[in-house]
C-alpha atoms as one frame of an Amber mdcrd trajectory, in Angstrom:
protein
  65.303  95.471  66.601  64.336  93.129  69.457  62.023  91.220  67.198  63.602
  87.674  68.114  63.066  88.607  71.758  60.222  89.140  74.006  59.080  93.094
  74.638  61.587  94.688  77.152  60.065  96.705  79.760  59.477 100.610  78.490
  62.253 101.903  80.509  64.770  99.838  78.865  63.637 100.110  75.522  66.747
 102.164  73.875  68.779 100.328  76.382  68.967  96.936  74.693  71.434  95.934
  72.121  71.128  93.073  70.071  73.389  91.464  67.249  72.218  93.423  64.374
  72.670  96.983  66.633  75.772  98.970  65.491  76.665  99.276  69.160  76.982
  95.353  69.406  80.510  94.937  68.306  81.804  97.326  71.227  79.631  95.744
  73.954  79.663  91.995  73.383  83.650  90.782  74.410  85.253  91.364  77.410
  89.068  92.339  77.375  90.328  88.601  77.732  87.326  86.644  76.373  84.704
  86.957  73.393  81.189  86.459  73.329  78.147  86.305  71.490  75.053  86.823
  73.790  71.580  87.279  72.778  71.442  90.677  73.985  73.144  92.903  76.021
  71.090  95.562  78.601  72.475  98.996  79.696  70.587 100.260  82.782  71.093
 103.681  83.658  70.054 103.428  87.432  69.171 100.617  90.170  65.632 100.376
  89.329  66.258  99.911  85.475  69.019  97.345  86.974  66.477  95.475  88.672
  64.230  95.261  85.272  67.061  94.486  83.510  67.487  91.411  85.571  63.908
  90.629  86.290  63.845  90.895  82.083  66.914  88.736  81.430  65.494  86.017
  84.075  62.396  85.900  81.896  63.907  84.569  78.785  65.515  81.546  81.008
  69.093  82.234  79.468  72.554  82.501  81.049  72.959  85.744  82.847  76.281
  87.468  83.104  76.573  90.668  84.747  79.426  93.057  83.539  81.037  96.182
  85.349  84.072  97.625  83.672  84.461  94.528  81.034  88.093  93.304  81.862
  86.960  89.842  82.744  90.050  88.047  83.170  88.043  84.862  84.407  85.382
  85.027  81.487  82.275  85.442  83.440  81.394  88.841  82.155  80.026  87.994
  78.657  78.640  84.723  76.966  77.256  83.110  74.138  73.629  83.074  73.480
  72.483  84.657  76.744  72.255  88.327  78.353  74.607  90.519  79.980  73.535
  93.104  82.315  76.202  96.078  81.330  76.626  98.165  84.368  79.038 100.776
  82.419  76.316 103.565  82.649  76.416 103.576  86.624  79.653 105.200  86.518
  79.168 108.217  89.265  82.250 109.132  91.300  81.806 110.989  94.237  83.324
 112.258  97.603  80.654 112.001 100.052  82.679 113.088 103.182  86.247 114.554
 102.711  87.003 114.958 106.614  85.818 111.002 106.981  87.449 109.800 103.455
  83.922 108.580 102.342  83.555 108.006  98.771  80.814 106.534  96.526  81.324
 104.842  93.331  79.023 103.073  90.819  79.524  99.602  90.066  80.177 100.858
  86.189  82.965 102.937  86.622  86.481 102.011  85.696  89.242 102.348  88.607
  91.406 104.786  86.299  88.485 107.423  86.609  88.189 107.075  90.341  91.767
 107.676  90.720  91.176 110.970  88.561  88.310 111.942  90.512  89.963 111.547
  93.907  93.275 112.921  93.246  92.329 116.619  93.672  91.264 115.488  97.262
  94.274 113.934  97.819  92.880 110.519  97.949  92.918 107.155  96.455  91.784
 103.592  96.823  94.204 100.712  95.502  92.560  98.768  92.753  94.852  96.834
  90.641  97.254  97.723  88.199  94.842  98.873  85.132  92.738 101.753  85.082
  90.311  99.783  82.612  89.218  97.476  85.095  85.643  97.958  86.694  84.647
  98.725  90.289  82.010  96.303  90.597  84.073  93.060  90.044  86.727  94.158
  91.760  85.279  95.706  94.848  83.626  92.498  95.579  86.093  89.698  94.989
  89.505  91.174  96.726  91.346  93.932  94.810  95.190  93.405  95.066  96.566
  96.937  93.731  99.831  98.899  94.191  98.827  99.878  98.072  98.312  96.060
  99.214 100.847  95.960 101.627 100.380  99.411 102.951  96.416  99.502 102.907
  95.357  96.131 102.481  92.561  94.918  99.647  90.210  96.857  98.300  87.317
  94.747  99.945  88.848  95.965 103.516  87.791  99.412 102.713  84.249  98.763
 101.570  82.006 100.431 104.048  78.610  99.740 101.970  77.320  97.728  99.119
  74.151  99.054  96.812  72.605  95.828  94.884  70.106  94.175  93.359  69.236
  90.843  94.722  67.806  88.013  92.224  64.201  88.317  93.315  64.489  92.287
  92.150  64.861  93.841  95.518  67.183  96.948  95.864  69.190  96.801  99.073
  71.911  98.356 100.872  74.112  96.347 103.246  76.586  97.285 105.686  78.086
  96.584 109.059  74.702  96.883 110.288  72.230  96.566 107.511  71.900  92.844
 106.718  75.282  92.198 107.736  75.656  88.500 106.810  75.131  89.865 103.084
  77.917  92.195 103.648  79.982  89.565 104.807  79.478  87.673 101.728  79.555
  90.527  98.956  83.135  91.491 100.031  84.763  88.335  98.334  81.884  86.616
  96.668  79.738  89.357  95.193  79.075  87.503  92.066  77.111  84.631  93.815
  74.721  87.109  95.422  73.673  90.111  93.630  74.026  92.735  90.674  76.234
  95.422  92.515  74.970  99.116  91.749  77.526 101.074  93.838  80.079 100.611
  96.587  80.854 103.053  99.450  84.546 102.942 100.599  86.768 104.662 102.784
  89.813 105.995 100.653  93.053 106.884 101.908  95.235 109.816 101.991  97.881
 109.968  99.404 100.179 112.456  97.347 103.008 111.582  94.750 104.396 108.085
  94.951 107.503 106.546  93.835 107.232 104.299  91.089 109.968 101.952  89.630
 110.062  99.826  86.299 113.052  97.470  86.407 113.706  94.923  83.796 116.104
  91.705  84.190 117.676  88.921  82.227 115.745  85.924  83.722 117.687  83.175
  82.279 117.897  82.059  86.078 114.011  82.353  86.730 114.220  80.168  89.874
 116.991  82.235  91.414 115.074  85.617  90.727 111.916  84.654  91.849 113.359
  83.389  95.398 115.277  86.531  95.623 112.578  88.908  94.887 110.139  87.098
  97.247 112.741  87.438  99.880 112.899  91.034  99.207 109.418  91.586  99.557
 109.110  89.670 102.752 111.590  92.125 104.214 110.496  95.147 102.698 108.734
  97.921 104.529 105.026  98.018 103.807 105.081 100.867 102.180 106.527  98.865
  99.084 104.652  96.907  97.053 105.770  95.093  94.036 104.692  92.681  90.702
 107.005  90.848  88.966 106.044  89.693  85.612 107.710  87.036  83.036 107.591
  87.426  79.469 109.271  84.179  77.932 111.710  84.915  75.172 112.037  82.615
  71.927 114.928  81.794  69.187 117.386  84.449  69.801 115.580  86.144  72.168
 116.318  86.014  76.154 113.743  85.372  78.767 112.912  88.619  80.668 111.473
  89.756  84.081 109.861  92.943  84.353 109.858  94.161  88.087 107.464  97.223
  88.752 107.127  98.471  92.247 105.100 101.305  94.204 106.824 103.138  97.319
 103.971 105.059  98.844 105.490 106.075 101.847 107.502 109.525 102.777 110.129
 109.930 100.337 112.083 112.105 102.939 115.684 111.125 104.345 116.022 108.352
 101.668 113.744 106.025 102.489 112.308 105.037  99.104 115.789 104.795  98.004
 116.420 102.324 100.828 113.290 100.404 100.125 113.901  99.756  96.472 117.405
  99.554  96.175 117.423  95.666  97.148 115.200  94.959  94.025 118.148  95.750
  92.245 120.094  92.706  93.462 117.838  90.211  92.439 118.994  89.278  88.853
 121.235  90.914  86.254 119.743  94.156  85.480 118.876  95.388  81.892 117.069
  98.623  82.653 116.078 100.459  85.580 113.865 103.790  86.157 112.027 105.470
  88.961 109.929 108.452  88.876 107.830 110.415  91.273 104.304 110.143  90.037
 100.455 111.050  91.038  98.931 107.874  91.695  96.405 108.351  88.629  99.491
 107.954  86.550  99.918 104.241  87.597  96.432 103.496  86.632  95.580 105.767
  83.389  92.127 106.040  81.642  92.245 104.686  78.185  88.721 103.932  77.317
  89.694 101.282  75.279  86.972  99.072  73.743  87.041  95.622  74.885  87.391
  93.275  72.113  88.817  90.043  73.498  92.354  91.521  72.455  94.248  89.810
  75.090  94.598  86.027  73.853  96.324  84.545  76.900  92.425  83.501  77.850
  93.372  80.268  79.948  94.161  81.167  83.515  95.179  79.739  86.507  95.366
  81.711  90.076  97.247  80.445  93.212  98.363  82.105  96.365 101.513  81.349
  98.223 102.835  82.250 101.799 106.648  82.079 100.582 108.607  81.574  97.652
 110.482  78.882  98.686 113.137  77.271  96.121 111.065  74.229  95.185 108.091
  76.689  94.448 110.214  79.047  92.410 111.656  76.006  90.581 108.307  74.699
  89.611 107.208  78.163  88.386 110.370  78.507  86.421 109.960  75.068  84.906
 106.608  76.049  83.521 108.045  79.170  82.056 110.993  77.208  80.370 108.402
  74.632  78.983 107.333  77.243  76.319 103.564  76.402  76.924 102.883  78.728
  79.772 103.371  82.264  78.241 102.943  84.603  81.399 103.387  84.667  84.607
 102.836  87.005  87.183 103.377  87.609  90.863 101.639  90.319  92.966 103.080
  90.817  96.518 100.207  90.946  99.454 100.744  90.280 103.053 101.442  93.242
 104.991  98.015  95.069 105.956  96.275  92.353 103.776  97.283  90.137 106.370
  96.245  92.336 109.291  92.338  91.544 108.608  90.936  88.597 110.820  90.298
  85.750 108.141  86.727  85.460 109.150  85.912  89.319 108.437  85.189  89.124
 105.110  83.971  86.260 102.446  87.717  86.626 101.220  89.574  84.717 103.968
  93.226  84.471 102.715  94.870  86.357 105.276  98.438  84.616 106.058  99.845
  84.503 102.050 102.394  86.823 101.021 102.206  86.261  97.219  99.530  85.749
  94.535 100.250  84.300  91.238  98.654  84.327  87.886  99.508  81.929  85.111
  98.438  82.456  81.574  98.372  80.754  78.053  96.453  80.439  74.839  93.572
  78.311  74.894  94.999  75.499  72.777  97.647  74.919  75.686  95.142  74.824
  78.495  96.257  71.004  79.092  99.440  71.831  79.371  99.030  74.780  81.553
  97.092  71.970  83.936  99.937  69.560  83.813 102.434  72.352  85.131  99.608
  73.787  87.568  99.474  70.089  89.353 103.234  70.289  89.537 102.814  73.502
  91.511  99.930  72.577  93.511 101.788  71.544  96.597 103.011  74.799  97.113
  99.864  76.709  97.107  97.646  77.735  99.550  94.108  79.280  98.102  93.578
  81.261  95.207  92.142  84.427  93.718  88.821  83.919  91.681  88.874  86.853
  89.636  92.395  85.457  87.937  91.181  82.006  87.090  89.062  80.556  84.322
  88.418  76.822  85.828  84.818  76.397  86.700  84.912  73.239  88.276  83.451
  72.487  91.881  86.815  71.667  93.170  88.371  74.931  92.936  85.720  76.394
  95.319  87.513  75.044  98.441  90.520  76.853  96.980  88.687  80.394  96.706
  86.715  79.933  99.698  88.541  77.706 102.610  86.403  76.618 105.333  84.133
  77.461 107.152  83.857  80.656 104.755  82.573  77.783 102.297  79.932  76.483
 104.448  78.880  79.898 105.372  78.343  81.176 102.161  76.539  78.216 100.914
  73.944  79.019 103.471  73.685  82.337 102.616  72.999  81.397  98.807  70.093
  79.670  99.996  68.910  82.703 101.826  69.587  85.244  99.239  69.625  83.445
  96.039  67.826  79.731  96.344  67.126  79.599  92.705  70.893  80.222  91.763
  70.374  82.814  89.464  74.110  84.066  90.021  75.814  81.166  88.775  78.485
  82.414  86.382  81.553  82.970  89.135  82.414  80.139  91.191  78.868  78.931
  91.707  78.389  77.927  94.932  75.573  75.489  94.298
């Protein structure tokens, strides 16, 4: 099975998958991007992860690290290289219920994390999809349903277990290797293979989930109105706004999803959600009381590059001004940008000192993801250039650009200079060069 590759360490003999293996088709791709790696390695513990990394390095090929496989930015697979797939390291454990401390393997998916924590009355905000892996999100940022109330996922990480480029197994926290702990909370893909994270969860019960559909004929006005509602909303409300362009005979639509995570007594949820009904012509409205795991269901779906909108751009905005809203609406109206989604941040996200983590974006209230098919990538860039004056940074996990100039957007100074110095210390040979390489 491995005749074209050097022999693997004995512990990995049954944990290497090559193209003629029946398992290969299920493991080669991400959710968005298709890949053809020469081999996929499936370690089952930290020691095997170190061996897998050492073996991959010995081949002198591209090394991609995958936690869950969603991989919007395209870094979790490759062509002709090696993928270290962390999906076997998927334990989810409550360490200390009184202190709300949990430990999660990097290969777990967030839907399962939610299911395990729910009986304990706990949750960790983790995006909007249960199939996203823990390792990538928990070291990049993590904009989830509780962002405005509780902050980013990285803001709740208390320790990280990882394998450095030289194969050393390290545990880092506020006291052990504190510089590394700072770096992996926002730029983790540049420094190591994460094997597990410890987090401080928070108490939660049922939440109110609203799903609203609007006619988006006047997209600019709807964007500006939604932004104004969110900036004025209580922190308990977090919302996403997603546009779905129409076609011949089909109207442009906007989907607003929102979670109210505070007390529902005395009409508080209704007061928080009602202003959203006024942002445009409503076509459908639904609100339900639901447990948090219902918002991030587990599908265990295989990832086979099924999402075709694989050219993506990411930007952060302080406010949704009239001009910014118009620029986004113009892109939608062009028919070349096939999806745009806003996520509300601000609130607790911005309570954190920008210097506390490598994720330094602590003034913005909104995140924007724009996507299209690869053949329309140049047109997306044209529209993105028009929007650029209104942007203030970007979220690296949502962007497929690989050019050096985007580094300053992802890591504003002084974070970038500090990260580069730490890169020289922890990964001088630039082994981890797939995710916005710092060198």
